Coordinates of C-alpha atoms in Angstrom, one line a residue:
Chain A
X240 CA -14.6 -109.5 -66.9
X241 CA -12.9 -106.9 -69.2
X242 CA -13.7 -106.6 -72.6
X243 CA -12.2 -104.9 -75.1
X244 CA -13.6 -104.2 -78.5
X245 CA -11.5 -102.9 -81.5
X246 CA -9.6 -100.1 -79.5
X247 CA -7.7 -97.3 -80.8
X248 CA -5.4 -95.1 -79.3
X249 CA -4.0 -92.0 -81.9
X250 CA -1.8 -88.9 -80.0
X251 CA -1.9 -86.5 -82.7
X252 CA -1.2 -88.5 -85.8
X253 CA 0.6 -91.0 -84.3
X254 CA -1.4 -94.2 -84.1
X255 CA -0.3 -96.5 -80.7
X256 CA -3.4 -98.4 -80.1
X257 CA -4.0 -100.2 -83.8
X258 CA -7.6 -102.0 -83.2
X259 CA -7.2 -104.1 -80.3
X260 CA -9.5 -106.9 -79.0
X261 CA -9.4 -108.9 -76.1
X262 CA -11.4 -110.6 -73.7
X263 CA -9.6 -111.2 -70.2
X264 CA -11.5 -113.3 -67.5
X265 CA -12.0 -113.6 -63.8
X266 CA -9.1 -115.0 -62.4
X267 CA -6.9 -114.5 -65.6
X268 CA -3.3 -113.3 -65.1
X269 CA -2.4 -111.5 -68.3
X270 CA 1.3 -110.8 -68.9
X271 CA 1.5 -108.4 -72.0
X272 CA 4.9 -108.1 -73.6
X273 CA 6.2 -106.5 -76.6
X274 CA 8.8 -103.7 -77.6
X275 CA 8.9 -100.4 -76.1
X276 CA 6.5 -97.8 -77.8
X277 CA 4.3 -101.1 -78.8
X278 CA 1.7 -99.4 -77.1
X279 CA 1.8 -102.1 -74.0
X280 CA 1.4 -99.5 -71.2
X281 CA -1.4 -97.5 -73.4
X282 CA -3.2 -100.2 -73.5
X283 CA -3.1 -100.9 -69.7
X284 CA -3.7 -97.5 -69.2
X285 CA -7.0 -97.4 -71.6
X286 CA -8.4 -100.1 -69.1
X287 CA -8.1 -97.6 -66.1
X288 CA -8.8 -94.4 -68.3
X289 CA -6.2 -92.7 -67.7
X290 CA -5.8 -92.8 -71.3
X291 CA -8.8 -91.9 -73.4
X292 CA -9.6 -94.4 -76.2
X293 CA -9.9 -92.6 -79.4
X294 CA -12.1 -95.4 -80.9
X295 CA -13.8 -98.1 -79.7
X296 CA -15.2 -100.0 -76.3
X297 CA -13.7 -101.5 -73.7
X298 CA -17.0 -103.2 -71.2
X299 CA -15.9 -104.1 -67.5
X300 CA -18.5 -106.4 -66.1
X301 CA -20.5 -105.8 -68.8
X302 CA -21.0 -102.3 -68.4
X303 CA -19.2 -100.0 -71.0
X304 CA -16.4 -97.8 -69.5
X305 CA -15.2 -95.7 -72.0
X306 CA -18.8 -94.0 -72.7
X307 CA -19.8 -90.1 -71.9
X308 CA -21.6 -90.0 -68.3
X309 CA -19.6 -93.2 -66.7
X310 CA -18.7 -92.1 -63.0
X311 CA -15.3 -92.7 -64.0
X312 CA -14.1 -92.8 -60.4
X313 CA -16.8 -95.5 -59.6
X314 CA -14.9 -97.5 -62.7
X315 CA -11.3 -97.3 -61.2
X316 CA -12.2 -98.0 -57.6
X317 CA -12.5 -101.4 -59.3
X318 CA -9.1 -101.8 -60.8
X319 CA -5.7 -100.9 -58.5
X320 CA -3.0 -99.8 -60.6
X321 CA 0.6 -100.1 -59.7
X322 CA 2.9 -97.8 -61.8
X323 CA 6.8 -97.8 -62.5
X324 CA 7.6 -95.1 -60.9
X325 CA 5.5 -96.1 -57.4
X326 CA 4.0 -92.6 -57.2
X327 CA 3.2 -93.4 -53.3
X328 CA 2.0 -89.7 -52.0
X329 CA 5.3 -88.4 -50.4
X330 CA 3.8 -86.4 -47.8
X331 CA 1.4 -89.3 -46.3
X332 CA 3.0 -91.9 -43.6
X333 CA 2.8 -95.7 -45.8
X334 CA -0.4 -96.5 -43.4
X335 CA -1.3 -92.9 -44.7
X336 CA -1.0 -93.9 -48.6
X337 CA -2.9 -96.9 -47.7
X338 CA -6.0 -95.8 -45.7
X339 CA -6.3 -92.4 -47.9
X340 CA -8.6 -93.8 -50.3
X341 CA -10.9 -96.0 -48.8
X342 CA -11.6 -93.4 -45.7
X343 CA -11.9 -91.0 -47.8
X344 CA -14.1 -92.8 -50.6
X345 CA -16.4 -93.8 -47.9
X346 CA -15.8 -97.5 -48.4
X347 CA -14.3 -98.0 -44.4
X348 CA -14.3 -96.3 -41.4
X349 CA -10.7 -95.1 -40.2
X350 CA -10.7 -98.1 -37.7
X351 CA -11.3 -100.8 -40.5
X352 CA -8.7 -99.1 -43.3
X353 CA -6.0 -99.3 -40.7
X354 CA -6.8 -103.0 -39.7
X355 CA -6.8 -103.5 -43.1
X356 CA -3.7 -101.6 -44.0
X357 CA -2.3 -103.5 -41.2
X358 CA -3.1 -106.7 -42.8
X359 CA -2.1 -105.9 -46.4
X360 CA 1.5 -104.6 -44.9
X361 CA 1.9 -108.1 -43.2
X362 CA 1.2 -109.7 -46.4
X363 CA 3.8 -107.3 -48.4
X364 CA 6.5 -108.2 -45.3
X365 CA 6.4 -104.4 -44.3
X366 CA 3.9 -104.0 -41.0
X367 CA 6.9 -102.1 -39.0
X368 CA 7.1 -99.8 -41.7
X369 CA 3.4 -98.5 -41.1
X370 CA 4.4 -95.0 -40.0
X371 CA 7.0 -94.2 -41.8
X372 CA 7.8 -92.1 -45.1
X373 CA 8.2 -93.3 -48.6
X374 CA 11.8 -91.8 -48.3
X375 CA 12.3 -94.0 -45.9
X376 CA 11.8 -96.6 -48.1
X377 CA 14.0 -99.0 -50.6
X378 CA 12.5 -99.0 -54.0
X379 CA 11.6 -102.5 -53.8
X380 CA 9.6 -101.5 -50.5
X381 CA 8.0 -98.7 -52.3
X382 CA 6.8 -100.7 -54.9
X383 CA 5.7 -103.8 -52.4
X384 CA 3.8 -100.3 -50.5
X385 CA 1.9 -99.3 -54.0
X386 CA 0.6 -102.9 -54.5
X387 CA -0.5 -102.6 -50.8
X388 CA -2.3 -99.5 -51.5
X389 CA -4.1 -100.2 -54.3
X390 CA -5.5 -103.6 -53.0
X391 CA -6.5 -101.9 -50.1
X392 CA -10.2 -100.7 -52.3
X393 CA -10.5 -104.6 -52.5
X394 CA -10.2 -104.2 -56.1
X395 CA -11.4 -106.6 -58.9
X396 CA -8.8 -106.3 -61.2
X397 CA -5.2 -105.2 -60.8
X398 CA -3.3 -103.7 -63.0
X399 CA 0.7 -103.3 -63.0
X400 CA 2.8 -100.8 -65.2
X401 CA 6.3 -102.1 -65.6
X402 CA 6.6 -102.5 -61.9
X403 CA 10.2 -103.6 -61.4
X404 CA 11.5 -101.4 -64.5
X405 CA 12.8 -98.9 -62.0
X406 CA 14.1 -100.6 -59.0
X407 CA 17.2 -102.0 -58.7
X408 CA 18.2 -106.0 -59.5
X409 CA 18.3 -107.0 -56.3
X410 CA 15.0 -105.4 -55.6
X411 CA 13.0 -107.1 -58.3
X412 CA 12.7 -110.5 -56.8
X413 CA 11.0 -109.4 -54.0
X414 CA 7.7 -107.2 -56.0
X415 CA 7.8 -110.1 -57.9
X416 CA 6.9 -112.4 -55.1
X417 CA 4.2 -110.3 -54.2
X418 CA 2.8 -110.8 -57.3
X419 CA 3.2 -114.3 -57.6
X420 CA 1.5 -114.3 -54.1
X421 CA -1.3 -112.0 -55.7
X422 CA -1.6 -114.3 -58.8
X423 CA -2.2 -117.5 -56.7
X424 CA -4.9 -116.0 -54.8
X425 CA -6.8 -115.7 -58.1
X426 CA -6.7 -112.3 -58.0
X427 CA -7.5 -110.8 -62.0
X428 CA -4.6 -109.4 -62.9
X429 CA -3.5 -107.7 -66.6
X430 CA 0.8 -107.3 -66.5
X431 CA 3.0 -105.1 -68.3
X432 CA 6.6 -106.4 -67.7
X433 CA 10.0 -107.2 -68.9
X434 CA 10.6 -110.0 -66.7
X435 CA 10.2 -112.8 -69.0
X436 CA 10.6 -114.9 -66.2
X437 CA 8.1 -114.3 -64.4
X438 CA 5.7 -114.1 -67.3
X439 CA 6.7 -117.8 -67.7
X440 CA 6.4 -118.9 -64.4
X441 CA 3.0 -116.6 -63.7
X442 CA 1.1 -115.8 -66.4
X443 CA -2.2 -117.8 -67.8
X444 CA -2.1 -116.2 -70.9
X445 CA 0.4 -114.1 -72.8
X446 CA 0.6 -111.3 -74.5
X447 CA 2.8 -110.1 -77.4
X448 CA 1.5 -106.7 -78.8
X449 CA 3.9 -104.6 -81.5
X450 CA 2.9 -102.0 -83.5
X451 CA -0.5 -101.5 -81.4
X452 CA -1.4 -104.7 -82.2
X453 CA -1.8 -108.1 -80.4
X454 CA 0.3 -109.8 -82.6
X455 CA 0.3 -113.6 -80.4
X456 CA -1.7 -114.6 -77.7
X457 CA -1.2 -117.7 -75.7
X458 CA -0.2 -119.6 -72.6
X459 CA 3.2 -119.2 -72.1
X460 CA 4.4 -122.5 -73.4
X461 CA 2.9 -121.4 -76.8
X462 CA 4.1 -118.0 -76.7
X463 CA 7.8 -118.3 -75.2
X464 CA 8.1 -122.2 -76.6
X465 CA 6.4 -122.7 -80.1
X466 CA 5.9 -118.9 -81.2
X467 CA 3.8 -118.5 -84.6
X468 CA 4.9 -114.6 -85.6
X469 CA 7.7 -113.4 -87.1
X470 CA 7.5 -110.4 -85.0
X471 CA 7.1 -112.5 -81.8
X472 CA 10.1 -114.7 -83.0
X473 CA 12.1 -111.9 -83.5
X474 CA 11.5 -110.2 -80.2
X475 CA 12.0 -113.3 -78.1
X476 CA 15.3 -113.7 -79.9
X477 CA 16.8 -110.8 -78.3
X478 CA 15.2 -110.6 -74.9
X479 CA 15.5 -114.5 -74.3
Chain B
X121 CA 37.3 -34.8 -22.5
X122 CA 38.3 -37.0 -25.2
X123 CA 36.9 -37.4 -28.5
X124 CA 35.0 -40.7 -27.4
X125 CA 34.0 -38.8 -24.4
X126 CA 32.1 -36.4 -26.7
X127 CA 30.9 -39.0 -29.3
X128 CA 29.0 -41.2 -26.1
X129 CA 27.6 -37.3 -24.7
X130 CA 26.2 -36.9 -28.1
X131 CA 25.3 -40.2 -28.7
X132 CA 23.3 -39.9 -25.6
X133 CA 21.4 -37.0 -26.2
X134 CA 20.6 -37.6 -29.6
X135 CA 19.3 -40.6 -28.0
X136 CA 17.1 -39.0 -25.2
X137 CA 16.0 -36.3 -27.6
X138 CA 15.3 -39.0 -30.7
X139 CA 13.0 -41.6 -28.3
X140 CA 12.5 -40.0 -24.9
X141 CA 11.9 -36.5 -24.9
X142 CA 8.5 -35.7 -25.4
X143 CA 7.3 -40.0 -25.4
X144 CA 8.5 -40.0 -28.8
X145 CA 9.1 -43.4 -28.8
X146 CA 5.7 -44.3 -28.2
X147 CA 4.8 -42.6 -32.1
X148 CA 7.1 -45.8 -32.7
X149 CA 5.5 -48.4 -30.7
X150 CA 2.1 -46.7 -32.7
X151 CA 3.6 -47.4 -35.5
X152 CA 4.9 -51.3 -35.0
X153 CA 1.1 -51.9 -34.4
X154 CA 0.4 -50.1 -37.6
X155 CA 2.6 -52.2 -39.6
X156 CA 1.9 -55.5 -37.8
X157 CA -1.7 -54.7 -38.7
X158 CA -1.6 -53.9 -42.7
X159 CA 0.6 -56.5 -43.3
X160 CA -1.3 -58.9 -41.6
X161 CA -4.3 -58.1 -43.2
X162 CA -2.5 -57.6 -46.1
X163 CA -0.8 -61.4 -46.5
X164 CA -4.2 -63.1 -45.5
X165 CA -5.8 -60.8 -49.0
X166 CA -3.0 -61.5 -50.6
X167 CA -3.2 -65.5 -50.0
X168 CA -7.0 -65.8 -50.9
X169 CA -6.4 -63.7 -54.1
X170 CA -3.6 -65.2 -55.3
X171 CA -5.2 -68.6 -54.8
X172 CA -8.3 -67.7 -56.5
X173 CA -5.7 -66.6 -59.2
X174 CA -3.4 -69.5 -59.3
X175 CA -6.7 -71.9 -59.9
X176 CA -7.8 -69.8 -62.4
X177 CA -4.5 -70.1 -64.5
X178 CA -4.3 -73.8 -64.0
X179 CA -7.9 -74.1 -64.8
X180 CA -8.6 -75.0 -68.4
X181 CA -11.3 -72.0 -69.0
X182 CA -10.1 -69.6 -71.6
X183 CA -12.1 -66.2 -69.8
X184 CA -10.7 -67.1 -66.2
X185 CA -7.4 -67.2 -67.7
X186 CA -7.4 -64.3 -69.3
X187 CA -8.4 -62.1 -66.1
X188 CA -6.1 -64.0 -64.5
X189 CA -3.0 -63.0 -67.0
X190 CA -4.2 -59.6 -67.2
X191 CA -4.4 -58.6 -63.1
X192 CA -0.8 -60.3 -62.8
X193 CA 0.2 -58.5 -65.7
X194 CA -0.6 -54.9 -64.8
X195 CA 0.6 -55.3 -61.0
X196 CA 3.7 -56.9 -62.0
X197 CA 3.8 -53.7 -64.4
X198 CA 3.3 -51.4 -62.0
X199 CA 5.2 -49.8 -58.9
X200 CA 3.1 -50.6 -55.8
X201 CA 3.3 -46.7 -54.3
X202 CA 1.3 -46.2 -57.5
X203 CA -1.1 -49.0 -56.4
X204 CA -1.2 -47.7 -53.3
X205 CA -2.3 -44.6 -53.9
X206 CA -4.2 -45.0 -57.1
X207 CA -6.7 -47.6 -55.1
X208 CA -6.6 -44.8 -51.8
X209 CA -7.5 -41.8 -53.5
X210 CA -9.1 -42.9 -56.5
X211 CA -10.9 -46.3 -55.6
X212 CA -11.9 -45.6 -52.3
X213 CA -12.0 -42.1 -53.0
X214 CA -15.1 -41.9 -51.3
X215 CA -15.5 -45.0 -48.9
X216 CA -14.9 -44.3 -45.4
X217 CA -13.1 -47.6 -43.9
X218 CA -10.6 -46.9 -41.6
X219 CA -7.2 -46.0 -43.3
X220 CA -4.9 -49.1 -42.5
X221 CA -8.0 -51.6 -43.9
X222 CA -7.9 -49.6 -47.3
X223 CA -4.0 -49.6 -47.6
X224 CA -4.2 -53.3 -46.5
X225 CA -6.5 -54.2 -49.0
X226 CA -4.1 -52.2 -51.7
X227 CA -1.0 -54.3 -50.3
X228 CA -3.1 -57.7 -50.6
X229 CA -3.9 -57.1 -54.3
X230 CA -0.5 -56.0 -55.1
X231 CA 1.3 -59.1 -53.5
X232 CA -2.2 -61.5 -54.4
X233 CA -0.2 -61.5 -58.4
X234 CA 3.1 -63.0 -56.6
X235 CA 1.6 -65.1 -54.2
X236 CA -0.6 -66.8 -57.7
X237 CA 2.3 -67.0 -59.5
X238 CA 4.2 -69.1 -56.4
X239 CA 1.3 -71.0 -56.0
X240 CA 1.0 -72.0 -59.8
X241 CA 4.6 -72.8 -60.4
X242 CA 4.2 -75.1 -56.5
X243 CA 1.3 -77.3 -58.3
X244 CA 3.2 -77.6 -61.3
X245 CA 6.2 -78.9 -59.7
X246 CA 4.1 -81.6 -58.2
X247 CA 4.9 -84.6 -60.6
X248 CA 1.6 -85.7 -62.9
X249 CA 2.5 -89.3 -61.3
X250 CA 0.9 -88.0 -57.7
X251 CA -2.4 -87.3 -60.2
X252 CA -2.9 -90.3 -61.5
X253 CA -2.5 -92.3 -58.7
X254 CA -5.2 -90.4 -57.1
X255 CA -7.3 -90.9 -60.1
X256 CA -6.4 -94.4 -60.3
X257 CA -7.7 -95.3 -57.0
X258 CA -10.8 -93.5 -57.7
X259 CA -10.6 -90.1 -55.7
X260 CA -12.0 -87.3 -58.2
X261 CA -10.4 -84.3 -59.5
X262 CA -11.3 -82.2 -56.3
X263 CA -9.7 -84.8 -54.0
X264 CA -6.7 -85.6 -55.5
X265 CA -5.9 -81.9 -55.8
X266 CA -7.1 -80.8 -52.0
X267 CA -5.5 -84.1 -50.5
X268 CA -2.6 -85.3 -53.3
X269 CA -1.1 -82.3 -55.1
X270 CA -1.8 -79.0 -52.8
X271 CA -0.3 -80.3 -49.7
X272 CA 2.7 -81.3 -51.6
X273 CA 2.5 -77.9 -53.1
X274 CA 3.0 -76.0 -49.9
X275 CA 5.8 -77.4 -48.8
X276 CA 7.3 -76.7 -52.1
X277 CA 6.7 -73.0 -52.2
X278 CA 7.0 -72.1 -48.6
X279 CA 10.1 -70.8 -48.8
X280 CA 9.6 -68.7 -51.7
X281 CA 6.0 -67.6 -49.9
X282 CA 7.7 -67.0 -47.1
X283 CA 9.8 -64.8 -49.2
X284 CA 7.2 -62.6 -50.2
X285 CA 5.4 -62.3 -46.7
X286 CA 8.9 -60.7 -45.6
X287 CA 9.0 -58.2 -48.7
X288 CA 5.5 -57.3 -48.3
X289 CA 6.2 -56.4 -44.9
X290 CA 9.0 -54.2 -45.8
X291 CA 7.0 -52.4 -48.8
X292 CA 4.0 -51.5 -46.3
X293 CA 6.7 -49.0 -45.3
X294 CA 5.2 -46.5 -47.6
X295 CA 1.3 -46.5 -46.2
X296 CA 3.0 -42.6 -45.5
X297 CA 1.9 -41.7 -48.5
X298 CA -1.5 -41.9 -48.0
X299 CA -1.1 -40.8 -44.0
X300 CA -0.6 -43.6 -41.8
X301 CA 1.6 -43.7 -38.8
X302 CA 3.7 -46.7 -39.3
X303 CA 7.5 -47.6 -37.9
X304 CA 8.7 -45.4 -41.1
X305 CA 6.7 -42.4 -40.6
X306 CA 7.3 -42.2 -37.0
X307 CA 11.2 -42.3 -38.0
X308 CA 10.8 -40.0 -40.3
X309 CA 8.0 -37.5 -37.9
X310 CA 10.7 -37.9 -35.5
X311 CA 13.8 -37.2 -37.5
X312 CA 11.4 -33.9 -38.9
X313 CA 11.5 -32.6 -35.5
X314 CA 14.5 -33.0 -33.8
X315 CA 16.6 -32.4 -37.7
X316 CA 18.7 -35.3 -36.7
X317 CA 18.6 -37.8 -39.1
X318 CA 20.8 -40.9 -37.6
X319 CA 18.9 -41.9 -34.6
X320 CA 15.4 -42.3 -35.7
X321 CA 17.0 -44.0 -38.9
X322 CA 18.9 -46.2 -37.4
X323 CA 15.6 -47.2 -34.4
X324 CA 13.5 -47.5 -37.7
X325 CA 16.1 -50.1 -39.3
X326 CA 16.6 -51.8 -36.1
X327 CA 12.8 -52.8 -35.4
X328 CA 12.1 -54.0 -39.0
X329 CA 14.7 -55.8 -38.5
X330 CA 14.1 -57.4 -35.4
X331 CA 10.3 -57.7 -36.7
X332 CA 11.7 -59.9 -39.7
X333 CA 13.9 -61.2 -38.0
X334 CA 11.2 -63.1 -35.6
X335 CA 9.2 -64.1 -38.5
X336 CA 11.4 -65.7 -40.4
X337 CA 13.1 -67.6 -37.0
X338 CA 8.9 -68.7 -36.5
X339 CA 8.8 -69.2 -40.4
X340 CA 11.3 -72.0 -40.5
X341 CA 9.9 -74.0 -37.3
X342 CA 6.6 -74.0 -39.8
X343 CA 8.6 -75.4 -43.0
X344 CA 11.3 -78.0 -40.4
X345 CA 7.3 -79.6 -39.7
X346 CA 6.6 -79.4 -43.0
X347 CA 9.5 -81.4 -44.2
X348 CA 8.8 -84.4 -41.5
X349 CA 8.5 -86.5 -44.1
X350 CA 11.5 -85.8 -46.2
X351 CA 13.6 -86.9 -43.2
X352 CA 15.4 -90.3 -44.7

């Protein structure tokens, strides 16, 4: 479904993305892991991009993205992204956020975003909170609104920034069960996270990436139980 | 009769001979629909310029930047009675619009280089996070900045536009120079017959005033909706 081809990612002289490749397939649930300024969230964000590869290809559905005259907004209406920082549109009501896109995009009328917005709330636990604001909103909420919003362009592939990086403890359990949910309805999904946890419990393949590199890639039993690279070792040692 | 007895007698007639005697107070009421009308014309002008201004600073081409700098550069630079009159009696030297569209069109360019700069600093304060989740659900460049970032934009420099509209209003008080009739030269026609200074000064003061003061009241019912959805 996404492949990516010896991908490089230099800002200024500064190399982040070291020659990456990687196949992912329907249905996978990639967790990538790694130290911060690995190059982790680059990566995810060459896939959408809003990066631009310096070097290399990256094909989704066999059809190469990262090439001059791609509709590049054709490309992301397949992929949802969900970022730290939730970037829900302030101004919009959450049904709002939700049904911007699609209307907008032409891909439902009015009627059908909002039954679908409806439907994607229910299944995120928030339908009362349809018309009201994101500052209205618990971070956790927020967050479970962003993953709404993005599925709602019935994307292929989802991809999540460090989604629980900036809410609260108490708040993380409940994204994360969204996602779980996500992952067991075979959704594709490619992971950036620090909840080693969850990567356990959820992900179908790991991945450790340092120095713009994948250095280990694996189910999680490999990677977390029997790891092969120093590097990987190391890591696991102090987040474990 | 005691000194306040004499104050109130004068008082009065400066009064009746200030606003009454000979209608003067309609040169006044002339002149409130003089003012009313530059201005008007003058903050619409001054909107559409100093968004065709601010896009051209944000834009990434070199040449539109450039014009851009350079108009907000030499109005900034410049005292607007010197605008006013350089673009009356020099520019439209020899075009025969009515007077008030001219000086309108001289107090729209003048406030078009503030209203570009609000507008500019408003879409940068919109955090690049609103842009790329736009992008990343697909909407295109145009979209996300006509449905994502301006909106969000407005409310954030409202007040500061709001700002300028009352400024604007109270610099249109010197369309004298080039020989309109507004709420200032009506004061001041008055105040040149009669050789009493106070009253038409002090009716002058009082309808700015109670001009701004009715904007800015109407103002902030505009920015309390435009805040809905800050409301926690």
């Amino acid at each position: 479904m996404i492949k990516v081809k010896n991908l490089h990612k230099k800002f200024g002289d500064l190399t982040v993305l070291d020659g990456i490749d990687e196949h992912i397939e329907q249905g996978e649930v990639v967790v990538i892991i790694g130290p911060s300024g690995s190059g982790k969230s680059t990566f995810l964000r060459c896939l959408n991009l809003l990066e631009k590869a310096t070097d290399g290809e990256i094909y989704v559905d066999d059809e190469r993205i990262n090439a001059p005259k791609v509709n590049v907004n054709r490309v992301r209406q397949k992929m949802g992204m969900v970022f730290q920082q939730f970037n829900l549109f302030p101004h919009l009501t959450i049904m709002d956020n939700i049904t911007l896109a699609p209307v907008l995009l032409k891909k439902m009328t009015k009627e059908e975003a909002v039954r679908r917005g409806q439907e994607l709330l229910e299944r995120v636990n928030l339908a009362e909170k349809a018309d009201a604001y994101p500052a209205q909103l618990s971070g956790g909420q927020k967050q479970r609104v962003a993953i709404a919003r993005a599925l709602a362009m019935n994307p292929e592939i989802m991809l999540f920034d460090e989604p629980t990086s900036a809410l609260d403890p108490e708040m993380v359990g409940e994204v994360l069960d969204v996602m779980k949910d996500l992952a067991r309805s075979g959704m594709t999904m490619v992971i950036v996270t620090h909840e080693m946890g969850f990567a356990r419990e959820v992900a179908s393949r790991v991945l450790f990436i340092d120095q713009g590199k994948v250095m280990e890639s694996g189910t999680p039993e490999q990677v977390f139980g029997n790891p092969q690279n120093e590097r990987t070792k190391l890591f696991l040692s102090k987040v474990l | 009769m005691t000194g306040l007895q004499v104050w109130w007698a004068d008082f009065c007639a400066d009064f009746y001979s200030s606003f009454i005697r000979e209608d003067r107070y309609k040169l006044l009421i002339d002149g409130v629909g003089v003012t009313i009308k530059v201005s008007l014309l003058a903050i619409a002008i001054g909107i559409l310029i100093g968004v065709l201004i601010a896009l051209c600073n944000v834009s990434g081409f070199k040449p539109l930047k450039i014009i851009g700098g350079i108009y907000t550069d030499i109005i900034r630079g410049t005292p607007s009675v010197t605008q006013l009159m350089f673009i009356y009696f020099v520019i439209f030297a020899n075009v025969h619009w009515e007077k008030w569209i001219i000086a309108a069109i001289a107090f729209g360019i003048n406030s078009g280089a503030y209203v570009s700069e609000i507008i500019r600093a408003g879409i940068l304060s919109v955090d690049h996070g609103q842009t790329e989740a736009g992008r990343s659900l697909g909407l295109n460049a145009y979209q996300t900045m006509s449905r994502i970032v301006i909106p969000q934009a407005v409310k954030n420099i409202f007040p500061a536009l709001c700002n300028e509209f009352i400024v604007l209003i109270k610099e249109t008080a010197i369309v004298g120079y080039v020989g309109l009739m507004d709420i200032q030269k009506a004061g001041d026609f008055i105040k040149s017959a009669t050789y009493k200074p106070v009253m038409p000064l002090l009716g002058t003061a009082v309808i700015y005033y109670v001009l701004i003061k009715i904007l800015t009241l109407a103002l902030r019912q505009v920015e309390k909706f435009l805040r809905r959805s800050d409301n926690r």
